[in-house]
Amino acid sequence: MATVGEQSVHIELLVADGDEERPDVESGSRVDVSVAGEMYPTARLADGRYIAWWFDTSAPDPTDQAATEWVAAPTRYLAAATLRELWEDPSLFDTLTQGSTPASP
């Protein structure tokens, strides 16, 4: 019988605050990823993680001043899927970025 173990996956929410430094993105690493029929831009960070930062393919560069929210995760799809969930429930994004724990449904 196989044993099922638990493992944590680190996902980071990044929010720009004024002139804060932008994510260190590898040049030419942008790939748009499909999540539930919608396309989300992703890019590889210099540290090997991936970020998603916008809700459609007309997104500015992730380092553009218009980009102010990013999700960093170990895979492109995980970053994009997490961003999608947060865009669907902006109050959850606000709760998480303010350091609170969301209430259970």
PDB file of N, CA and C in Angstrom:
ATOM      1  N   MET A   1       0.848  -1.176   0.000  1.00  0.00           N
ATOM      2  CA  MET A   1       0.000   0.000   0.000  1.00  0.00           C
ATOM      3  C   MET A   1       0.896   1.242   0.000  1.00  0.00           C
ATOM      4  N   ALA A   2       0.584   2.175  -0.864  1.00  0.00           N
ATOM      5  CA  ALA A   2       1.348   3.422  -0.948  1.00  0.00           C
ATOM      6  C   ALA A   2       0.874   4.387   0.129  1.00  0.00           C
ATOM      7  N   THR A   3       1.809   5.141   0.636  1.00  0.00           N
ATOM      8  CA  THR A   3       1.469   6.150   1.631  1.00  0.00           C
ATOM      9  C   THR A   3       1.365   7.510   0.951  1.00  0.00           C
ATOM     10  N   VAL A   4       0.375   8.255   1.336  1.00  0.00           N
ATOM     11  CA  VAL A   4       0.201   9.592   0.801  1.00  0.00           C
ATOM     12  C   VAL A   4       0.705  10.572   1.848  1.00  0.00           C
ATOM     13  N   GLY A   5       1.639  11.405   1.453  1.00  0.00           N
ATOM     14  CA  GLY A   5       2.185  12.388   2.378  1.00  0.00           C
ATOM     15  C   GLY A   5       1.742  13.788   2.014  1.00  0.00           C
ATOM     16  N   GLU A   6       1.884  14.672   2.939  1.00  0.00           N
ATOM     17  CA  GLU A   6       1.555  16.067   2.690  1.00  0.00           C
ATOM     18  C   GLU A   6       2.825  16.821   2.378  1.00  0.00           C
ATOM     19  N   GLN A   7       2.699  17.779   1.493  1.00  0.00           N
ATOM     20  CA  GLN A   7       3.830  18.617   1.138  1.00  0.00           C
ATOM     21  C   GLN A   7       3.323  20.032   0.922  1.00  0.00           C
ATOM     22  N   SER A   8       4.055  20.992   1.402  1.00  0.00           N
ATOM     23  CA  SER A   8       3.667  22.392   1.222  1.00  0.00           C
ATOM     24  C   SER A   8       4.262  22.935  -0.064  1.00  0.00           C
ATOM     25  N   VAL A   9       3.520  23.819  -0.708  1.00  0.00           N
ATOM     26  CA  VAL A   9       4.002  24.518  -1.890  1.00  0.00           C
ATOM     27  C   VAL A   9       3.958  26.004  -1.561  1.00  0.00           C
ATOM     28  N   HIS A  10       5.082  26.665  -1.731  1.00  0.00           N
ATOM     29  CA  HIS A  10       5.176  28.089  -1.395  1.00  0.00           C
ATOM     30  C   HIS A  10       4.679  28.937  -2.568  1.00  0.00           C
ATOM     31  N   ILE A  11       3.636  29.722  -2.310  1.00  0.00           N
ATOM     32  CA  ILE A  11       3.109  30.674  -3.284  1.00  0.00           C
ATOM     33  C   ILE A  11       3.184  32.038  -2.628  1.00  0.00           C
ATOM     34  N   GLU A  12       3.731  33.000  -3.353  1.00  0.00           N
ATOM     35  CA  GLU A  12       3.926  34.328  -2.792  1.00  0.00           C
ATOM     36  C   GLU A  12       3.100  35.349  -3.561  1.00  0.00           C
ATOM     37  N   LEU A  13       2.432  36.228  -2.846  1.00  0.00           N
ATOM     38  CA  LEU A  13       1.694  37.329  -3.456  1.00  0.00           C
ATOM     39  C   LEU A  13       2.549  38.577  -3.308  1.00  0.00           C
ATOM     40  N   LEU A  14       2.815  39.242  -4.410  1.00  0.00           N
ATOM     41  CA  LEU A  14       3.641  40.437  -4.408  1.00  0.00           C
ATOM     42  C   LEU A  14       2.792  41.622  -4.829  1.00  0.00           C
ATOM     43  N   VAL A  15       2.888  42.713  -4.091  1.00  0.00           N
ATOM     44  CA  VAL A  15       2.129  43.921  -4.401  1.00  0.00           C
ATOM     45  C   VAL A  15       3.092  45.090  -4.383  1.00  0.00           C
ATOM     46  N   ALA A  16       3.116  45.873  -5.467  1.00  0.00           N
ATOM     47  CA  ALA A  16       3.998  47.033  -5.548  1.00  0.00           C
ATOM     48  C   ALA A  16       3.498  48.118  -4.608  1.00  0.00           C
ATOM     49  N   ASP A  17       4.436  48.782  -3.988  1.00  0.00           N
ATOM     50  CA  ASP A  17       4.106  49.873  -3.081  1.00  0.00           C
ATOM     51  C   ASP A  17       4.929  51.084  -3.503  1.00  0.00           C
ATOM     52  N   GLY A  18       4.351  51.919  -4.335  1.00  0.00           N
ATOM     53  CA  GLY A  18       5.068  53.105  -4.814  1.00  0.00           C
ATOM     54  C   GLY A  18       6.171  52.752  -5.791  1.00  0.00           C
ATOM     55  N   ASP A  19       7.394  53.183  -5.488  1.00  0.00           N
ATOM     56  CA  ASP A  19       8.539  52.963  -6.372  1.00  0.00           C
ATOM     57  C   ASP A  19       9.284  51.675  -6.058  1.00  0.00           C
ATOM     58  N   GLU A  20       8.603  50.744  -5.425  1.00  0.00           N
ATOM     59  CA  GLU A  20       9.215  49.462  -5.068  1.00  0.00           C
ATOM     60  C   GLU A  20       9.799  48.770  -6.291  1.00  0.00           C
ATOM     61  N   GLU A  21      10.888  48.052  -6.083  1.00  0.00           N
ATOM     62  CA  GLU A  21      11.538  47.326  -7.164  1.00  0.00           C
ATOM     63  C   GLU A  21      10.608  46.299  -7.790  1.00  0.00           C
ATOM     64  N   ARG A  22      10.698  46.138  -9.083  1.00  0.00           N
ATOM     65  CA  ARG A  22       9.883  45.183  -9.832  1.00  0.00           C
ATOM     66  C   ARG A  22      10.523  43.797  -9.784  1.00  0.00           C
ATOM     67  N   PRO A  23       9.761  42.753 -10.093  1.00  0.00           N
ATOM     68  CA  PRO A  23      10.323  41.394 -10.078  1.00  0.00           C
ATOM     69  C   PRO A  23      11.481  41.255 -11.072  1.00  0.00           C
ATOM     70  N   ASP A  24      12.454  40.439 -10.728  1.00  0.00           N
ATOM     71  CA  ASP A  24      13.627  40.186 -11.565  1.00  0.00           C
ATOM     72  C   ASP A  24      13.281  39.065 -12.544  1.00  0.00           C
ATOM     73  N   VAL A  25      12.782  39.445 -13.728  1.00  0.00           N
ATOM     74  CA  VAL A  25      12.267  38.504 -14.723  1.00  0.00           C
ATOM     75  C   VAL A  25      13.341  38.190 -15.754  1.00  0.00           C
ATOM     76  N   GLU A  26      13.457  36.907 -16.119  1.00  0.00           N
ATOM     77  CA  GLU A  26      14.379  36.508 -17.179  1.00  0.00           C
ATOM     78  C   GLU A  26      13.855  37.021 -18.515  1.00  0.00           C
ATOM     79  N   SER A  27      14.700  37.653 -19.276  1.00  0.00           N
ATOM     80  CA  SER A  27      14.338  38.195 -20.575  1.00  0.00           C
ATOM     81  C   SER A  27      13.843  37.085 -21.512  1.00  0.00           C
ATOM     82  N   GLY A  28      12.768  37.373 -22.230  1.00  0.00           N
ATOM     83  CA  GLY A  28      12.239  36.439 -23.219  1.00  0.00           C
ATOM     84  C   GLY A  28      11.581  35.199 -22.650  1.00  0.00           C
ATOM     85  N   SER A  29      11.208  35.213 -21.367  1.00  0.00           N
ATOM     86  CA  SER A  29      10.632  34.019 -20.736  1.00  0.00           C
ATOM     87  C   SER A  29       9.112  34.039 -20.639  1.00  0.00           C
ATOM     88  N   ARG A  30       8.473  35.046 -21.214  1.00  0.00           N
ATOM     89  CA  ARG A  30       7.018  35.132 -21.123  1.00  0.00           C
ATOM     90  C   ARG A  30       6.350  34.026 -21.936  1.00  0.00           C
ATOM     91  N   VAL A  31       5.384  33.368 -21.328  1.00  0.00           N
ATOM     92  CA  VAL A  31       4.544  32.374 -21.976  1.00  0.00           C
ATOM     93  C   VAL A  31       3.129  32.576 -21.435  1.00  0.00           C
ATOM     94  N   ASP A  32       2.137  32.655 -22.328  1.00  0.00           N
ATOM     95  CA  ASP A  32       0.754  32.770 -21.886  1.00  0.00           C
ATOM     96  C   ASP A  32       0.213  31.375 -21.619  1.00  0.00           C
ATOM     97  N   VAL A  33      -0.449  31.201 -20.467  1.00  0.00           N
ATOM     98  CA  VAL A  33      -0.927  29.905 -20.007  1.00  0.00           C
ATOM     99  C   VAL A  33      -2.454  29.926 -19.941  1.00  0.00           C
ATOM    100  N   SER A  34      -3.070  28.857 -20.411  1.00  0.00           N
ATOM    101  CA  SER A  34      -4.526  28.746 -20.376  1.00  0.00           C
ATOM    102  C   SER A  34      -4.975  28.103 -19.067  1.00  0.00           C
ATOM    103  N   VAL A  35      -5.899  28.793 -18.388  1.00  0.00           N
ATOM    104  CA  VAL A  35      -6.510  28.276 -17.162  1.00  0.00           C
ATOM    105  C   VAL A  35      -8.012  28.441 -17.329  1.00  0.00           C
ATOM    106  N   ALA A  36      -8.729  27.338 -17.341  1.00  0.00           N
ATOM    107  CA  ALA A  36     -10.196  27.355 -17.479  1.00  0.00           C
ATOM    108  C   ALA A  36     -10.642  28.189 -18.675  1.00  0.00           C
ATOM    109  N   GLY A  37      -9.934  28.060 -19.792  1.00  0.00           N
ATOM    110  CA  GLY A  37     -10.320  28.746 -21.010  1.00  0.00           C
ATOM    111  C   GLY A  37      -9.876  30.188 -21.123  1.00  0.00           C
ATOM    112  N   GLU A  38      -9.195  30.709 -20.125  1.00  0.00           N
ATOM    113  CA  GLU A  38      -8.696  32.082 -20.146  1.00  0.00           C
ATOM    114  C   GLU A  38      -7.169  32.044 -20.206  1.00  0.00           C
ATOM    115  N   MET A  39      -6.572  33.046 -20.866  1.00  0.00           N
ATOM    116  CA  MET A  39      -5.121  33.106 -20.990  1.00  0.00           C
ATOM    117  C   MET A  39      -4.536  34.090 -19.972  1.00  0.00           C
ATOM    118  N   TYR A  40      -3.479  33.656 -19.305  1.00  0.00           N
ATOM    119  CA  TYR A  40      -2.781  34.467 -18.308  1.00  0.00           C
ATOM    120  C   TYR A  40      -1.301  34.498 -18.651  1.00  0.00           C
ATOM    121  N   PRO A  41      -0.686  35.689 -18.662  1.00  0.00           N
ATOM    122  CA  PRO A  41       0.739  35.759 -18.946  1.00  0.00           C
ATOM    123  C   PRO A  41       1.559  35.283 -17.741  1.00  0.00           C
ATOM    124  N   THR A  42       2.626  34.579 -18.025  1.00  0.00           N
ATOM    125  CA  THR A  42       3.552  34.140 -16.986  1.00  0.00           C
ATOM    126  C   THR A  42       4.969  34.410 -17.479  1.00  0.00           C
ATOM    127  N   ALA A  43       5.906  34.467 -16.564  1.00  0.00           N
ATOM    128  CA  ALA A  43       7.319  34.643 -16.915  1.00  0.00           C
ATOM    129  C   ALA A  43       8.161  33.976 -15.830  1.00  0.00           C
ATOM    130  N   ARG A  44       9.371  33.617 -16.201  1.00  0.00           N
ATOM    131  CA  ARG A  44      10.300  32.985 -15.260  1.00  0.00           C
ATOM    132  C   ARG A  44      11.092  34.074 -14.534  1.00  0.00           C
ATOM    133  N   LEU A  45      11.186  33.915 -13.222  1.00  0.00           N
ATOM    134  CA  LEU A  45      11.990  34.816 -12.413  1.00  0.00           C
ATOM    135  C   LEU A  45      13.441  34.338 -12.391  1.00  0.00           C
ATOM    136  N   ALA A  46      14.341  35.223 -12.074  1.00  0.00           N
ATOM    137  CA  ALA A  46      15.761  34.885 -12.008  1.00  0.00           C
ATOM    138  C   ALA A  46      16.038  33.788 -10.984  1.00  0.00           C
ATOM    139  N   ASP A  47      15.192  33.670  -9.950  1.00  0.00           N
ATOM    140  CA  ASP A  47      15.410  32.646  -8.917  1.00  0.00           C
ATOM    141  C   ASP A  47      14.796  31.285  -9.275  1.00  0.00           C
ATOM    142  N   GLY A  48      14.203  31.165 -10.495  1.00  0.00           N
ATOM    143  CA  GLY A  48      13.667  29.886 -10.944  1.00  0.00           C
ATOM    144  C   GLY A  48      12.179  29.721 -10.758  1.00  0.00           C
ATOM    145  N   ARG A  49      11.549  30.579  -9.966  1.00  0.00           N
ATOM    146  CA  ARG A  49      10.095  30.522  -9.820  1.00  0.00           C
ATOM    147  C   ARG A  49       9.454  31.189 -11.028  1.00  0.00           C
ATOM    148  N   TYR A  50       8.132  31.143 -11.069  1.00  0.00           N
ATOM    149  CA  TYR A  50       7.385  31.772 -12.151  1.00  0.00           C
ATOM    150  C   TYR A  50       6.394  32.755 -11.568  1.00  0.00           C
ATOM    151  N   ILE A  51       6.092  33.798 -12.337  1.00  0.00           N
ATOM    152  CA  ILE A  51       5.074  34.755 -11.899  1.00  0.00           C
ATOM    153  C   ILE A  51       3.967  34.846 -12.940  1.00  0.00           C
ATOM    154  N   ALA A  52       2.784  35.161 -12.450  1.00  0.00           N
ATOM    155  CA  ALA A  52       1.653  35.556 -13.282  1.00  0.00           C
ATOM    156  C   ALA A  52       1.281  36.940 -12.767  1.00  0.00           C
ATOM    157  N   TRP A  53       0.908  37.841 -13.667  1.00  0.00           N
ATOM    158  CA  TRP A  53       0.699  39.206 -13.212  1.00  0.00           C
ATOM    159  C   TRP A  53      -0.472  39.936 -13.842  1.00  0.00           C
ATOM    160  N   TRP A  54      -1.232  39.319 -14.673  1.00  0.00           N
ATOM    161  CA  TRP A  54      -2.319  40.033 -15.340  1.00  0.00           C
ATOM    162  C   TRP A  54      -3.408  39.041 -15.689  1.00  0.00           C
ATOM    163  N   PHE A  55      -4.529  39.522 -16.131  1.00  0.00           N
ATOM    164  CA  PHE A  55      -5.672  38.655 -16.392  1.00  0.00           C
ATOM    165  C   PHE A  55      -5.979  38.458 -17.867  1.00  0.00           C
ATOM    166  N   ASP A  56      -5.152  38.949 -18.763  1.00  0.00           N
ATOM    167  CA  ASP A  56      -5.336  38.673 -20.195  1.00  0.00           C
ATOM    168  C   ASP A  56      -4.018  38.849 -20.937  1.00  0.00           C
ATOM    169  N   THR A  57      -4.033  38.482 -22.211  1.00  0.00           N
ATOM    170  CA  THR A  57      -2.786  38.472 -22.980  1.00  0.00           C
ATOM    171  C   THR A  57      -2.341  39.848 -23.449  1.00  0.00           C
ATOM    172  N   SER A  58      -3.128  40.877 -23.224  1.00  0.00           N
ATOM    173  CA  SER A  58      -2.709  42.234 -23.584  1.00  0.00           C
ATOM    174  C   SER A  58      -1.922  42.887 -22.446  1.00  0.00           C
ATOM    175  N   ALA A  59      -1.429  42.087 -21.544  1.00  0.00           N
ATOM    176  CA  ALA A  59      -0.718  42.573 -20.368  1.00  0.00           C
ATOM    177  C   ALA A  59       0.541  43.346 -20.732  1.00  0.00           C
ATOM    178  N   PRO A  60       0.839  44.377 -19.950  1.00  0.00           N
ATOM    179  CA  PRO A  60       2.131  45.042 -20.113  1.00  0.00           C
ATOM    180  C   PRO A  60       3.226  44.093 -19.601  1.00  0.00           C
ATOM    181  N   ASP A  61       4.476  44.471 -19.797  1.00  0.00           N
ATOM    182  CA  ASP A  61       5.562  43.668 -19.243  1.00  0.00           C
ATOM    183  C   ASP A  61       5.400  43.572 -17.723  1.00  0.00           C
ATOM    184  N   PRO A  62       5.867  42.496 -17.124  1.00  0.00           N
ATOM    185  CA  PRO A  62       5.701  42.361 -15.666  1.00  0.00           C
ATOM    186  C   PRO A  62       6.455  43.428 -14.873  1.00  0.00           C
ATOM    187  N   THR A  63       7.419  44.084 -15.502  1.00  0.00           N
ATOM    188  CA  THR A  63       8.174  45.133 -14.815  1.00  0.00           C
ATOM    189  C   THR A  63       7.628  46.525 -15.111  1.00  0.00           C
ATOM    190  N   ASP A  64       6.579  46.613 -15.932  1.00  0.00           N
ATOM    191  CA  ASP A  64       5.943  47.886 -16.272  1.00  0.00           C
ATOM    192  C   ASP A  64       5.285  48.475 -15.029  1.00  0.00           C
ATOM    193  N   GLN A  65       5.232  49.790 -14.938  1.00  0.00           N
ATOM    194  CA  GLN A  65       4.615  50.461 -13.793  1.00  0.00           C
ATOM    195  C   GLN A  65       3.133  50.122 -13.646  1.00  0.00           C
ATOM    196  N   ALA A  66       2.469  49.737 -14.757  1.00  0.00           N
ATOM    197  CA  ALA A  66       1.047  49.377 -14.697  1.00  0.00           C
ATOM    198  C   ALA A  66       0.830  48.038 -14.004  1.00  0.00           C
ATOM    199  N   ALA A  67       1.845  47.201 -13.980  1.00  0.00           N
ATOM    200  CA  ALA A  67       1.741  45.910 -13.291  1.00  0.00           C
ATOM    201  C   ALA A  67       2.078  46.129 -11.819  1.00  0.00           C
ATOM    202  N   THR A  68       1.121  45.840 -10.959  1.00  0.00           N
ATOM    203  CA  THR A  68       1.325  46.116  -9.532  1.00  0.00           C
ATOM    204  C   THR A  68       1.073  44.910  -8.638  1.00  0.00           C
ATOM    205  N   GLU A  69       0.570  43.811  -9.218  1.00  0.00           N
ATOM    206  CA  GLU A  69       0.273  42.610  -8.425  1.00  0.00           C
ATOM    207  C   GLU A  69       0.788  41.391  -9.169  1.00  0.00           C
ATOM    208  N   TRP A  70       1.497  40.522  -8.443  1.00  0.00           N
ATOM    209  CA  TRP A  70       2.062  39.325  -9.044  1.00  0.00           C
ATOM    210  C   TRP A  70       1.850  38.142  -8.109  1.00  0.00           C
ATOM    211  N   VAL A  71       1.730  36.978  -8.685  1.00  0.00           N
ATOM    212  CA  VAL A  71       1.717  35.735  -7.916  1.00  0.00           C
ATOM    213  C   VAL A  71       2.955  34.970  -8.346  1.00  0.00           C
ATOM    214  N   ALA A  72       3.785  34.583  -7.377  1.00  0.00           N
ATOM    215  CA  ALA A  72       4.987  33.797  -7.662  1.00  0.00           C
ATOM    216  C   ALA A  72       4.773  32.380  -7.143  1.00  0.00           C
ATOM    217  N   ALA A  73       5.091  31.387  -7.980  1.00  0.00           N
ATOM    218  CA  ALA A  73       4.892  29.979  -7.621  1.00  0.00           C
ATOM    219  C   ALA A  73       5.947  29.128  -8.331  1.00  0.00           C
ATOM    220  N   PRO A  74       6.051  27.855  -7.935  1.00  0.00           N
ATOM    221  CA  PRO A  74       7.069  26.990  -8.540  1.00  0.00           C
ATOM    222  C   PRO A  74       6.810  26.628 -10.010  1.00  0.00           C
ATOM    223  N   THR A  75       5.568  26.755 -10.484  1.00  0.00           N
ATOM    224  CA  THR A  75       5.261  26.439 -11.889  1.00  0.00           C
ATOM    225  C   THR A  75       4.439  27.570 -12.501  1.00  0.00           C
ATOM    226  N   ARG A  76       4.501  27.648 -13.812  1.00  0.00           N
ATOM    227  CA  ARG A  76       3.719  28.664 -14.528  1.00  0.00           C
ATOM    228  C   ARG A  76       2.225  28.474 -14.273  1.00  0.00           C
ATOM    229  N   TYR A  77       1.783  27.225 -14.407  1.00  0.00           N
ATOM    230  CA  TYR A  77       0.354  26.957 -14.272  1.00  0.00           C
ATOM    231  C   TYR A  77      -0.135  27.291 -12.855  1.00  0.00           C
ATOM    232  N   LEU A  78       0.618  26.933 -11.856  1.00  0.00           N
ATOM    233  CA  LEU A  78       0.214  27.218 -10.476  1.00  0.00           C
ATOM    234  C   LEU A  78       0.132  28.723 -10.234  1.00  0.00           C
ATOM    235  N   ALA A  79       1.075  29.473 -10.767  1.00  0.00           N
ATOM    236  CA  ALA A  79       1.023  30.930 -10.627  1.00  0.00           C
ATOM    237  C   ALA A  79      -0.216  31.486 -11.322  1.00  0.00           C
ATOM    238  N   ALA A  80      -0.473  31.037 -12.553  1.00  0.00           N
ATOM    239  CA  ALA A  80      -1.620  31.540 -13.312  1.00  0.00           C
ATOM    240  C   ALA A  80      -2.942  31.121 -12.676  1.00  0.00           C
ATOM    241  N   ALA A  81      -3.049  29.875 -12.253  1.00  0.00           N
ATOM    242  CA  ALA A  81      -4.295  29.393 -11.646  1.00  0.00           C
ATOM    243  C   ALA A  81      -4.578  30.111 -10.329  1.00  0.00           C
ATOM    244  N   THR A  82      -3.543  30.379  -9.556  1.00  0.00           N
ATOM    245  CA  THR A  82      -3.729  31.106  -8.296  1.00  0.00           C
ATOM    246  C   THR A  82      -4.174  32.532  -8.579  1.00  0.00           C
ATOM    247  N   LEU A  83      -3.533  33.171  -9.551  1.00  0.00           N
ATOM    248  CA  LEU A  83      -3.933  34.530  -9.913  1.00  0.00           C
ATOM    249  C   LEU A  83      -5.393  34.558 -10.367  1.00  0.00           C
ATOM    250  N   ARG A  84      -5.793  33.573 -11.154  1.00  0.00           N
ATOM    251  CA  ARG A  84      -7.187  33.502 -11.619  1.00  0.00           C
ATOM    252  C   ARG A  84      -8.154  33.454 -10.443  1.00  0.00           C
ATOM    253  N   GLU A  85      -7.865  32.614  -9.471  1.00  0.00           N
ATOM    254  CA  GLU A  85      -8.742  32.522  -8.298  1.00  0.00           C
ATOM    255  C   GLU A  85      -8.804  33.844  -7.546  1.00  0.00           C
ATOM    256  N   LEU A  86      -7.682  34.510  -7.431  1.00  0.00           N
ATOM    257  CA  LEU A  86      -7.652  35.777  -6.701  1.00  0.00           C
ATOM    258  C   LEU A  86      -8.363  36.895  -7.466  1.00  0.00           C
ATOM    259  N   TRP A  87      -8.278  36.883  -8.806  1.00  0.00           N
ATOM    260  CA  TRP A  87      -8.997  37.873  -9.592  1.00  0.00           C
ATOM    261  C   TRP A  87     -10.503  37.645  -9.492  1.00  0.00           C
ATOM    262  N   GLU A  88     -10.919  36.385  -9.330  1.00  0.00           N
ATOM    263  CA  GLU A  88     -12.341  36.081  -9.203  1.00  0.00           C
ATOM    264  C   GLU A  88     -12.906  36.515  -7.857  1.00  0.00           C
ATOM    265  N   ASP A  89     -12.053  36.635  -6.845  1.00  0.00           N
ATOM    266  CA  ASP A  89     -12.497  37.046  -5.515  1.00  0.00           C
ATOM    267  C   ASP A  89     -11.520  38.094  -4.966  1.00  0.00           C
ATOM    268  N   PRO A  90     -11.654  39.348  -5.415  1.00  0.00           N
ATOM    269  CA  PRO A  90     -10.724  40.395  -4.988  1.00  0.00           C
ATOM    270  C   PRO A  90     -10.649  40.584  -3.473  1.00  0.00           C
ATOM    271  N   SER A  91     -11.720  40.289  -2.762  1.00  0.00           N
ATOM    272  CA  SER A  91     -11.675  40.432  -1.308  1.00  0.00           C
ATOM    273  C   SER A  91     -10.699  39.426  -0.698  1.00  0.00           C
ATOM    274  N   LEU A  92     -10.583  38.251  -1.303  1.00  0.00           N
ATOM    275  CA  LEU A  92      -9.615  37.258  -0.837  1.00  0.00           C
ATOM    276  C   LEU A  92      -8.201  37.775  -1.043  1.00  0.00           C
ATOM    277  N   PHE A  93      -7.928  38.375  -2.204  1.00  0.00           N
ATOM    278  CA  PHE A  93      -6.604  38.942  -2.466  1.00  0.00           C
ATOM    279  C   PHE A  93      -6.274  39.995  -1.418  1.00  0.00           C
ATOM    280  N   ASP A  94      -7.227  40.891  -1.153  1.00  0.00           N
ATOM    281  CA  ASP A  94      -7.012  41.932  -0.145  1.00  0.00           C
ATOM    282  C   ASP A  94      -6.741  41.328   1.225  1.00  0.00           C
ATOM    283  N   THR A  95      -7.503  40.316   1.593  1.00  0.00           N
ATOM    284  CA  THR A  95      -7.315  39.664   2.890  1.00  0.00           C
ATOM    285  C   THR A  95      -5.928  39.052   2.999  1.00  0.00           C
ATOM    286  N   LEU A  96      -5.501  38.345   1.960  1.00  0.00           N
ATOM    287  CA  LEU A  96      -4.198  37.686   1.987  1.00  0.00           C
ATOM    288  C   LEU A  96      -3.043  38.658   1.997  1.00  0.00           C
ATOM    289  N   THR A  97      -3.136  39.740   1.233  1.00  0.00           N
ATOM    290  CA  THR A  97      -2.038  40.701   1.177  1.00  0.00           C
ATOM    291  C   THR A  97      -1.971  41.591   2.420  1.00  0.00           C
ATOM    292  N   GLN A  98      -3.036  41.620   3.188  1.00  0.00           N
ATOM    293  CA  GLN A  98      -3.028  42.378   4.435  1.00  0.00           C
ATOM    294  C   GLN A  98      -2.615  41.519   5.609  1.00  0.00           C
ATOM    295  N   GLY A  99      -2.257  40.256   5.349  1.00  0.00           N
ATOM    296  CA  GLY A  99      -1.752  39.380   6.394  1.00  0.00           C
ATOM    297  C   GLY A  99      -2.809  38.693   7.221  1.00  0.00           C
ATOM    298  N   SER A 100      -4.051  38.750   6.796  1.00  0.00           N
ATOM    299  CA  SER A 100      -5.125  38.083   7.531  1.00  0.00           C
ATOM    300  C   SER A 100      -5.344  36.677   6.983  1.00  0.00           C
ATOM    301  N   THR A 101      -5.990  35.856   7.751  1.00  0.00           N
ATOM    302  CA  THR A 101      -6.371  34.533   7.290  1.00  0.00           C
ATOM    303  C   THR A 101      -7.834  34.581   6.883  1.00  0.00           C
ATOM    304  N   PRO A 102      -8.148  34.132   5.647  1.00  0.00           N
ATOM    305  CA  PRO A 102      -9.551  34.180   5.219  1.00  0.00           C
ATOM    306  C   PRO A 102     -10.436  33.275   6.055  1.00  0.00           C
ATOM    307  N   ALA A 103     -11.681  33.660   6.199  1.00  0.00           N
ATOM    308  CA  ALA A 103     -12.642  32.831   6.951  1.00  0.00           C
ATOM    309  C   ALA A 103     -12.981  31.592   6.157  1.00  0.00           C
ATOM    310  N   SER A 104     -13.248  30.511   6.833  1.00  0.00           N
ATOM    311  CA  SER A 104     -13.659  29.270   6.168  1.00  0.00           C
ATOM    312  C   SER A 104     -15.078  29.402   5.669  1.00  0.00           C
ATOM    313  N   PRO A 105     -15.380  28.817   4.491  1.00  0.00           N
ATOM    314  CA  PRO A 105     -16.743  28.923   3.957  1.00  0.00           C
ATOM    315  C   PRO A 105     -17.742  28.181   4.801  1.00  0.00           C
TER     316      PRO A 105
END
